[in-house]
PDB file of C-alpha atoms and ligand atoms in Angstrom:
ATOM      1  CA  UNK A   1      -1.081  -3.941 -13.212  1.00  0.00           C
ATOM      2  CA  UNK A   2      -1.478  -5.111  -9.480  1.00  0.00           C
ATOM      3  CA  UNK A   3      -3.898  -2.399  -7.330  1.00  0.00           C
ATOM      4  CA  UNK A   4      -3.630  -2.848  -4.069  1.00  0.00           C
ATOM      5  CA  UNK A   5      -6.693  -0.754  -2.157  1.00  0.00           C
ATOM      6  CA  UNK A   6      -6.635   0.589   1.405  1.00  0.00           C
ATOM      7  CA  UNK A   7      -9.634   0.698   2.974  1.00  0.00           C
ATOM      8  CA  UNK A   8      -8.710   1.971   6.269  1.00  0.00           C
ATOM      9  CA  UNK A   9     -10.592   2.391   9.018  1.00  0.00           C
ATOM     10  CA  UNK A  10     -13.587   2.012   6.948  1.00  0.00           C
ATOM     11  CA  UNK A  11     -16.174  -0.608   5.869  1.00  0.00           C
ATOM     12  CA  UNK A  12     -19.119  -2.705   6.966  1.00  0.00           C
ATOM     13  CA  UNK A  13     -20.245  -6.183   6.004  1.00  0.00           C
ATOM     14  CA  UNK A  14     -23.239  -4.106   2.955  1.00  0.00           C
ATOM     15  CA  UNK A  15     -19.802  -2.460   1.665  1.00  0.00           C
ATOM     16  CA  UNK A  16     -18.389  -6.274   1.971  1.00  0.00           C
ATOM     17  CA  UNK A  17     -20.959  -7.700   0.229  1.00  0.00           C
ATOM     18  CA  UNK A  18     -21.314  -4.711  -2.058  1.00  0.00           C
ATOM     19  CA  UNK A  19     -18.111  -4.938  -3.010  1.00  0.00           C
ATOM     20  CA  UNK A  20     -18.044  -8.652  -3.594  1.00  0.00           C
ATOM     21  CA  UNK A  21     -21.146  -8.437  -5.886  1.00  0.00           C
ATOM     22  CA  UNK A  22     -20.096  -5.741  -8.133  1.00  0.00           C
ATOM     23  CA  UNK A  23     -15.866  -5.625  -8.379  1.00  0.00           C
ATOM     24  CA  UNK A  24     -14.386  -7.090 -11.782  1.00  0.00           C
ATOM     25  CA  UNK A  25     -12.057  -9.478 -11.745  1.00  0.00           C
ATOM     26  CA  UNK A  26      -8.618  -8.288 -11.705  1.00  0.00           C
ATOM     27  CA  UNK A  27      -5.287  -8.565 -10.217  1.00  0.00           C
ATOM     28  CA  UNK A  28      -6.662  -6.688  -6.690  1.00  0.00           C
ATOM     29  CA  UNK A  29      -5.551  -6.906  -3.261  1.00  0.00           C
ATOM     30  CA  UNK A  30      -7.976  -5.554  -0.873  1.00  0.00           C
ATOM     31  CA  UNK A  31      -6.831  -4.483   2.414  1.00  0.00           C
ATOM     32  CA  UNK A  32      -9.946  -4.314   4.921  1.00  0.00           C
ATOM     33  CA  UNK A  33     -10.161  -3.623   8.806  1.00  0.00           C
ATOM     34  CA  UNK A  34      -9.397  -7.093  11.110  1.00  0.00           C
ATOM     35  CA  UNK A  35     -13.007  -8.278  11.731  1.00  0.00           C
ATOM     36  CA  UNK A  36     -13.671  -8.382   7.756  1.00  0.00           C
ATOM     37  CA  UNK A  37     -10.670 -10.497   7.154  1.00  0.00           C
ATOM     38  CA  UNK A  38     -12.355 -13.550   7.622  1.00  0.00           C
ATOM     39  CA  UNK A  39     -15.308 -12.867   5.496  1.00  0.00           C
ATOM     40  CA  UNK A  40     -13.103 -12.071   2.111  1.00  0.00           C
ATOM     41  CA  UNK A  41     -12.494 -15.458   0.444  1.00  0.00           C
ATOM     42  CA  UNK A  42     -13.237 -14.942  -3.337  1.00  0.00           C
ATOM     43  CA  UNK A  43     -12.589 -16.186  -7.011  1.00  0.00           C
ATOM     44  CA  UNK A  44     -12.242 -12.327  -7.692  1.00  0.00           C
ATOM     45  CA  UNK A  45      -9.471 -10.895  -5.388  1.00  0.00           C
ATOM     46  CA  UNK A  46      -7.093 -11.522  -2.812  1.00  0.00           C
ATOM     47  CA  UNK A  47      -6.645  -9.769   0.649  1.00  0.00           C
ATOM     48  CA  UNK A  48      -4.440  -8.425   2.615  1.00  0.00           C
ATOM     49  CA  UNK A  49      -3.905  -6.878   6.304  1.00  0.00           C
ATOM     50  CA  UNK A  50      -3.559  -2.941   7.239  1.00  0.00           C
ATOM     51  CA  UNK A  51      -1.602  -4.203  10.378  1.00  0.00           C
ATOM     52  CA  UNK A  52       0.689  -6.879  12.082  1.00  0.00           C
ATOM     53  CA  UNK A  53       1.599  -7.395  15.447  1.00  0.00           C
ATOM     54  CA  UNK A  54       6.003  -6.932  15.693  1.00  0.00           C
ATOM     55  CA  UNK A  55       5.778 -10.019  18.358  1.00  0.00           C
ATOM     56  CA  UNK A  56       5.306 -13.466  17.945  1.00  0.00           C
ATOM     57  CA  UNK A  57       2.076 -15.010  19.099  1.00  0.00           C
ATOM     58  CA  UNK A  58       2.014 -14.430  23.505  1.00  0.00           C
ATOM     59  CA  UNK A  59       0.617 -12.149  26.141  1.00  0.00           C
ATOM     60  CA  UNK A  60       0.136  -8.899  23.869  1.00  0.00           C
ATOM     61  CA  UNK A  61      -3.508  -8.092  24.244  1.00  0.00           C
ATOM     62  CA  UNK A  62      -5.056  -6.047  21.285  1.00  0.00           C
ATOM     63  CA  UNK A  63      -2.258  -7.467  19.079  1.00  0.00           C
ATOM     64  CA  UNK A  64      -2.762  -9.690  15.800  1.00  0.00           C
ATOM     65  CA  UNK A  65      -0.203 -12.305  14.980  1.00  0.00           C
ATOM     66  CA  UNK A  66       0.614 -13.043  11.409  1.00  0.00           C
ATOM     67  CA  UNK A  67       0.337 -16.562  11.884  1.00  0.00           C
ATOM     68  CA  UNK A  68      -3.524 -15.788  12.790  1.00  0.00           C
ATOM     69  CA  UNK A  69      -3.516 -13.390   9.719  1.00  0.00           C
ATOM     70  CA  UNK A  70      -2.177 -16.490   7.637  1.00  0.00           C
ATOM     71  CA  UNK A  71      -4.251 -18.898   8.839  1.00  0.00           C
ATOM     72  CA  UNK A  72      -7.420 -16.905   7.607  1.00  0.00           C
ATOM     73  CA  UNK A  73      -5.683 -16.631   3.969  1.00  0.00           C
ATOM     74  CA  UNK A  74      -3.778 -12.927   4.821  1.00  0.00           C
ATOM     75  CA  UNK A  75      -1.368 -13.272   1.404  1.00  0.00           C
ATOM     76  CA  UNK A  76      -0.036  -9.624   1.791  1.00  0.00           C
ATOM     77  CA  UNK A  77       0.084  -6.810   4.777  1.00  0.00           C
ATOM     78  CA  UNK A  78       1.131  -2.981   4.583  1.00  0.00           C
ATOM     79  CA  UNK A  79       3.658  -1.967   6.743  1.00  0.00           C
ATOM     80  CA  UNK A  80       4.929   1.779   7.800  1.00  0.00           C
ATOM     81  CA  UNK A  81       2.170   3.783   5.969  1.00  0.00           C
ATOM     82  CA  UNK A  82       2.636   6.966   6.992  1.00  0.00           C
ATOM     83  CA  UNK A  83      -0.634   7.058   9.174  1.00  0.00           C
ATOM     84  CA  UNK A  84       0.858   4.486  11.317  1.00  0.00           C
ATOM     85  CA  UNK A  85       4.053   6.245  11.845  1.00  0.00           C
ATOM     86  CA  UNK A  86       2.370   9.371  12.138  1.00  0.00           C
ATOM     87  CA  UNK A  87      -0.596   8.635  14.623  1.00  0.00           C
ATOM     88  CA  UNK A  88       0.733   5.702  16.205  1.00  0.00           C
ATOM     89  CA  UNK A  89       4.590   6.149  16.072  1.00  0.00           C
ATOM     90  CA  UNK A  90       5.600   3.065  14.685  1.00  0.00           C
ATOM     91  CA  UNK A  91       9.207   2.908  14.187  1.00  0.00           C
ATOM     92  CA  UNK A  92      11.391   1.867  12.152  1.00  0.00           C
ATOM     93  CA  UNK A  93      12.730  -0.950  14.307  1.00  0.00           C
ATOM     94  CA  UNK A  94       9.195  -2.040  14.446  1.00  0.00           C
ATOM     95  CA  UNK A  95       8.383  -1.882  11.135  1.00  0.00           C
ATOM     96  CA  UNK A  96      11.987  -4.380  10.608  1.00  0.00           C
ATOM     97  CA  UNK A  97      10.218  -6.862  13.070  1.00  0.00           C
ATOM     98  CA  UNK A  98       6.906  -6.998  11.249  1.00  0.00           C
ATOM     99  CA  UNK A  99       8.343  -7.683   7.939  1.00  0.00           C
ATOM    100  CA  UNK A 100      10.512 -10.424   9.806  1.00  0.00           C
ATOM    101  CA  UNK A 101       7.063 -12.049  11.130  1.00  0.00           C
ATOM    102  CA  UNK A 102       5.395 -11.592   7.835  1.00  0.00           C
ATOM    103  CA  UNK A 103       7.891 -13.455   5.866  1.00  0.00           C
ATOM    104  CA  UNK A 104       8.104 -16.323   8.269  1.00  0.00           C
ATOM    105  CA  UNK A 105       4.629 -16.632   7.623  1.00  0.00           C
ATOM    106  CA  UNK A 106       4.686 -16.247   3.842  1.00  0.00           C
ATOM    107  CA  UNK A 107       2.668 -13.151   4.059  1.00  0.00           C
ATOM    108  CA  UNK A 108       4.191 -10.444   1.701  1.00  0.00           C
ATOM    109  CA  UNK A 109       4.938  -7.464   3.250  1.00  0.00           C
ATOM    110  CA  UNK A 110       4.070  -4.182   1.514  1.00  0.00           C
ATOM    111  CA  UNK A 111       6.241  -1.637   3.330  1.00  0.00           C
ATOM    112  CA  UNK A 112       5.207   2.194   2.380  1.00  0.00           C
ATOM    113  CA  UNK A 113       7.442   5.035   2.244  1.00  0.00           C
ATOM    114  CA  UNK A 114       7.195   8.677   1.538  1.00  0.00           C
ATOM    115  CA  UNK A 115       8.440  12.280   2.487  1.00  0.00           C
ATOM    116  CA  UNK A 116       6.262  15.007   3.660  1.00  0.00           C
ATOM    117  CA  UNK A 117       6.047  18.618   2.475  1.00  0.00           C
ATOM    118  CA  UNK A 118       8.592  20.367   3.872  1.00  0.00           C
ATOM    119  CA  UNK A 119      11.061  17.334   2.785  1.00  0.00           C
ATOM    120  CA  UNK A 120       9.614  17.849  -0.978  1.00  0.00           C
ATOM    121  CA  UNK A 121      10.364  21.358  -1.000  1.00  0.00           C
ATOM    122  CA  UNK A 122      13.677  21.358   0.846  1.00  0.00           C
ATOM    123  CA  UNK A 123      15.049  18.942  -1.629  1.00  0.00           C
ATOM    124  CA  UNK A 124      16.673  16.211   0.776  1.00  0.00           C
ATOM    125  CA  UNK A 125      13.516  14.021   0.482  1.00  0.00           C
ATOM    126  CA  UNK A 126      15.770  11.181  -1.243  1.00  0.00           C
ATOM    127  CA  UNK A 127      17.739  11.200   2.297  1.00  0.00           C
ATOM    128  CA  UNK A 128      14.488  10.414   3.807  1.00  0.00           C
ATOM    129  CA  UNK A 129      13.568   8.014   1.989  1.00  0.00           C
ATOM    130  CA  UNK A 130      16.734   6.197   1.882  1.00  0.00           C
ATOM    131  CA  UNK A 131      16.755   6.391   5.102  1.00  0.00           C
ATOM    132  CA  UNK A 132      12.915   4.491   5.320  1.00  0.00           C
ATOM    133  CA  UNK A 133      14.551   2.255   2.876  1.00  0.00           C
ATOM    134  CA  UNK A 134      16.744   0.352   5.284  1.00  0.00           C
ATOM    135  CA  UNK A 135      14.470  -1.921   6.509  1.00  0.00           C
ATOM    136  CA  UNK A 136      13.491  -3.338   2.899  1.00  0.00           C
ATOM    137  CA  UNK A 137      14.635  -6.572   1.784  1.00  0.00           C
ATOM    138  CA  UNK A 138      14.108  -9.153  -0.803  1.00  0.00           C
ATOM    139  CA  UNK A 139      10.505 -10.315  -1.159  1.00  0.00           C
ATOM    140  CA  UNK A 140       9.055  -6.732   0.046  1.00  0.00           C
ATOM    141  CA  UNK A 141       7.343  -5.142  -2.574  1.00  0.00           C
ATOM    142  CA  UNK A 142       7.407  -1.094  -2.354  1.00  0.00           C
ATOM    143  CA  UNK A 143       4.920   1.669  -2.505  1.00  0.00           C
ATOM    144  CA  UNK A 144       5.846   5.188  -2.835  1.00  0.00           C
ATOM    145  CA  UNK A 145       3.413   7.264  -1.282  1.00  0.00           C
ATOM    146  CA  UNK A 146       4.367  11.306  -1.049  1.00  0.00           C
ATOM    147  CA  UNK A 147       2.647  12.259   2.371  1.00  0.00           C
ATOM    148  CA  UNK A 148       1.913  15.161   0.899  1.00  0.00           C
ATOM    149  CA  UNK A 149      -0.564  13.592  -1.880  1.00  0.00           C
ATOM    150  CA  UNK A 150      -2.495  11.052   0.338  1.00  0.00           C
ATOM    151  CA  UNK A 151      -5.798  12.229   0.779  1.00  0.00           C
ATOM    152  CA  UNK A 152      -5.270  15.569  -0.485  1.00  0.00           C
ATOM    153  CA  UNK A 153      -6.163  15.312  -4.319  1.00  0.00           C
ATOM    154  CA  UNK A 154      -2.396  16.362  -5.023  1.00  0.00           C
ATOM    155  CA  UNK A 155      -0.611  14.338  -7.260  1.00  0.00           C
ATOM    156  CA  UNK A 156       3.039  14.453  -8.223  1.00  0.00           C
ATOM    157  CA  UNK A 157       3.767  15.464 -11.945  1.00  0.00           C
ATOM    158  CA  UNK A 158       4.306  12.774 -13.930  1.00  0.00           C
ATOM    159  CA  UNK A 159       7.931  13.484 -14.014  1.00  0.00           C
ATOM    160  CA  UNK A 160       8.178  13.686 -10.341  1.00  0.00           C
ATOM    161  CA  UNK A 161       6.640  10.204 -10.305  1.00  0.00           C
ATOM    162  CA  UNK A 162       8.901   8.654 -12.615  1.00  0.00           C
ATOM    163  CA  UNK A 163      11.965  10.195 -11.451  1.00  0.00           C
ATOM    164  CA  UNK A 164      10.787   8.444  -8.394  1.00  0.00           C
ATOM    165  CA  UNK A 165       9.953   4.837 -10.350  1.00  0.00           C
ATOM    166  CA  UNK A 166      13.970   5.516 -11.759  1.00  0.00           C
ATOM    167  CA  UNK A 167      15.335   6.047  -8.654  1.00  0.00           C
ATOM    168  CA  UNK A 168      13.619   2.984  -6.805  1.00  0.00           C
ATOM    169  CA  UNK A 169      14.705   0.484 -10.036  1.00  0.00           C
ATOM    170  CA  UNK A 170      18.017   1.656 -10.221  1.00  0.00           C
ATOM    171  CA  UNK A 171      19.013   2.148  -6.528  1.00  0.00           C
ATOM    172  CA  UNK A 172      16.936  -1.304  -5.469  1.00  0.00           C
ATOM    173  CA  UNK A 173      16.281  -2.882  -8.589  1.00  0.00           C
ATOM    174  CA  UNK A 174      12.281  -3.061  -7.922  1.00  0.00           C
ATOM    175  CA  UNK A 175       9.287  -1.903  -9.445  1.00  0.00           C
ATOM    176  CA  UNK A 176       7.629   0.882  -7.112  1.00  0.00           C
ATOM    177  CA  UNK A 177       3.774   0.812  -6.782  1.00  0.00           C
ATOM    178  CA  UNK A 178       2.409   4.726  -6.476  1.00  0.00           C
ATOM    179  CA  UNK A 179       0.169   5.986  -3.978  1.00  0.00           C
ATOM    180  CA  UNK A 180      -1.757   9.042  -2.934  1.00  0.00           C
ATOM    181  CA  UNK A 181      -4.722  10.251  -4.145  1.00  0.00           C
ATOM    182  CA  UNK A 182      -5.459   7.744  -7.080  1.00  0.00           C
ATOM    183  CA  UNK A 183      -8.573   7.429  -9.029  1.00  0.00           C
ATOM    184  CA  UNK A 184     -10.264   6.403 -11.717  1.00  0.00           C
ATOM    185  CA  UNK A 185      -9.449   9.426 -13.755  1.00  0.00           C
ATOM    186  CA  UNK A 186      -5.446   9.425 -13.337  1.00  0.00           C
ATOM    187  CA  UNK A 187      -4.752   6.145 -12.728  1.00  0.00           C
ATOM    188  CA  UNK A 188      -4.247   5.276 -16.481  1.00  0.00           C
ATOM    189  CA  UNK A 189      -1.782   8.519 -16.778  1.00  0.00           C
ATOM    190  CA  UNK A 190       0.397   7.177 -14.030  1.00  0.00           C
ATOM    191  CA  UNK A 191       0.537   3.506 -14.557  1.00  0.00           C
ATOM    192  CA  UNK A 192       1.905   4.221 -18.346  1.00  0.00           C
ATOM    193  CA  UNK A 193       5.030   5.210 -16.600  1.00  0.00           C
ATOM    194  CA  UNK A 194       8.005   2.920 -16.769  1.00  0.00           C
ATOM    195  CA  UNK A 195       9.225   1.051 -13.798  1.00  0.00           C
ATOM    196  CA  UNK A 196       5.768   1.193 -11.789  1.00  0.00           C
ATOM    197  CA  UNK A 197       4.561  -2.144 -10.535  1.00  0.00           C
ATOM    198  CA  UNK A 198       1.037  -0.773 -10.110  1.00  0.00           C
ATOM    199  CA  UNK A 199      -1.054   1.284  -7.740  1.00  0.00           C
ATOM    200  CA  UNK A 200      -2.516   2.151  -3.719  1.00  0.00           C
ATOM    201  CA  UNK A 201      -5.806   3.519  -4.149  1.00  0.00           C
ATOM    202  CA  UNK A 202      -7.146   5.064  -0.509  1.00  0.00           C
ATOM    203  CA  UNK A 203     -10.065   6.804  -0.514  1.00  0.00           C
ATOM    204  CA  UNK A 204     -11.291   6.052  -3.981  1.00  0.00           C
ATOM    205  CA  UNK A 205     -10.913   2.071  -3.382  1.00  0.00           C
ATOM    206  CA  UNK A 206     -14.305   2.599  -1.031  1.00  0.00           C
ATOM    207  CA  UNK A 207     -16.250   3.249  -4.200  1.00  0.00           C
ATOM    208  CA  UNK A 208     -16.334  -0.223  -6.437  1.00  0.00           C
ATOM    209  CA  UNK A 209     -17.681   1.609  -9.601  1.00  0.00           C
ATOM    210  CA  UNK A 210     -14.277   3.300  -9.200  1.00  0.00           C
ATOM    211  CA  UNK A 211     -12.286   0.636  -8.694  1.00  0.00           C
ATOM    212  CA  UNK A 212     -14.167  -1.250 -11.752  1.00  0.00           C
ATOM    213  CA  UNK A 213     -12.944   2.059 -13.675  1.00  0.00           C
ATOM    214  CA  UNK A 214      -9.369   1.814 -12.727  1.00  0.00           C
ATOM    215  CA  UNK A 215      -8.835  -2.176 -13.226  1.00  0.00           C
ATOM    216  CA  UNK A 216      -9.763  -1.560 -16.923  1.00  0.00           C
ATOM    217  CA  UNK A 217      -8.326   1.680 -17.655  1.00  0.00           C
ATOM    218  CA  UNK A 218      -4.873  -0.420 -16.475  1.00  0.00           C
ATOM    219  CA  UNK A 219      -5.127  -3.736 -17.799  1.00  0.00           C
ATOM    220  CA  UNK A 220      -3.859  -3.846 -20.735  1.00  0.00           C
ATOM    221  CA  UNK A 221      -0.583  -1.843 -19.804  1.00  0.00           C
TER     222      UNK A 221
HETATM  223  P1  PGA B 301      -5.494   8.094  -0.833  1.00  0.00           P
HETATM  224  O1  PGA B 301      -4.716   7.164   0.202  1.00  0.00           O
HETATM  225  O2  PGA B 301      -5.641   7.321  -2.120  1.00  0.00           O
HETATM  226  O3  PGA B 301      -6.816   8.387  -0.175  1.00  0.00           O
HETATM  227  O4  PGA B 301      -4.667   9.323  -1.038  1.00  0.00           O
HETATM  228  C1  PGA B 301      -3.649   6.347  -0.195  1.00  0.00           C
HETATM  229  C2  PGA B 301      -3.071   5.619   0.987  1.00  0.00           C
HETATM  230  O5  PGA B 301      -2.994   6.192   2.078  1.00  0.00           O
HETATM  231  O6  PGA B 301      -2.680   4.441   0.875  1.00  0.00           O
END
C-alpha cells in the first residue's frame, strides 16, 4: 500500500530530521512545505509537492515552477485538495493546467476530489464529483477525500468507502487512494477494501510513531 502524507502548512527542519531518523521504510510519499523540499533526499521515502505554479517558468512572483520542483527530485504533487479550492479558489481550469505542467515534467500529479456535507446528504455528491473528475487523465493517480472527514475525525462507513473505491474502478478504471482523517488505528480497516490504491494521512502524518504504525498495519495487504 502507497501512503502518501500531507503535511501542510506544518513542519520545521527538528520535525525534518525527526522524521528522517525514526520513519520505517515503506512505500511513503511525503509532501512537505517548499523550503523543506530540498532537504528530503532519502533511501527511506520519496517526496512530493503540496503546490505547483499553472504557468510555465516567467514573471510570476511567489510562484513555483515544476521544472524547479523536478529539478530538486519533486516525483509527485497534489493538486485541487479541497483547502486550495476552498481558501484559495483554485479552479478547475487551473487545476487542468497544473496537471499539464506536472506531466511535462514527469512529476505525477495527485489530483484530490471530494464533496462536502450538504452534497453527502443531498445525495447528488456523484454529480460533484464527476464533475471534479473532468480534468483527470491518464497518469493521474486519484484520492478521494470527503470534505466532510478531513480533519474532523469522521470517517465514511466502510461501505460508503467502497462504494466509492467501485465507483472510481468501474467509471475510470483506477484504484482510488482514501483520505480524511486517517490514522494508525483505522487505517488497516480501510485499506482491506477492494479497489483502494492506498491512503492520505493529514494530520496524523505529523506524528512518525504514527506513521511507523500505519506502514505496518498495511503492508502486507
Ligand atoms: P486529515 O487530512 O488526515 O487531517 O483529515 C487529510 C488531507 O487533507 O489530505
Amino acid at each position: 500500500m502507497k501512503i502518501l502524507l500531507n503535511w501542510k502548512q506544518n513542519g520545521s527542519f527538528g520535525a525534518i530530521l525527526n522524521f528522517k531518523n525514526n520513519i520505517k521504510n515503506g512505500d511513503l510519499v511525503l509532501f512537505a512545505p517548499f523550503p523543506y523540499l530540498g532537504f528530503l533526499n532519502s533511501s527511506k521515502f520519496q517526496f512530493g509537492s503540496q503546490n505547483v505554479s499553472q504557468f510555465e517558468n516567467g514573471a510570476f512572483t511567489g510562484e513555483v515552477g515544476a521544472d524547479i520542483l523536478a529539478e530538486i527530485g519533486v516525483k509527485y504533487c497534489l493538486v485541487g485538495h479541497s483547502e486550495r479550492r476552498q481558501y484559495f479558489n483554485e479552479t478547475e481550469s487551473q487545476i487542468s493546467s497544473k496537471i499539464k505542467q506536472l506531466k511535462k515534467n514527469n512529476i505525477i500529479p495527485v489530483l484530490c476530489v471530494g464533496e462536502n456535507l450538504e452534497e453527502r446528504k443531498q445525495g447528488e455528491f456523484l454529480e460533484k464529483i464527476k464533475q471534479q473528475m473532468k480534468v483527470f487523465e491518464s497518469g493521474v493517480l486519484l484520492a478521494y477525500e470527503p470534505i466532510w472527514s478531513i480533519g474532523t475525525g469522521i470517517i465514511p462507513k466502510m461501505q460508503e468507502i467502497q462504494d466509492m473505491a467501485n465507483f472510481f474502478f468501474l467509471n475510470y478504471g483506477i484504484e482510488m487512494f482514501y483520505g480524511g482523517s486517517v490514522n494508525e488505528k483505522n487505517a488497516k480497516e480501510i485499506t482491506k477494501l477492494n479497489n483502494i490504491q492506498g491512503l492520505l494521512v493529514g494530520g496524523a502524518s505529523l506524528d512518525v510513531e504514527k506513521v511507523n504504525i500505519i506502514i505496518n498495519d498495511t503492508s502486507r495487504n
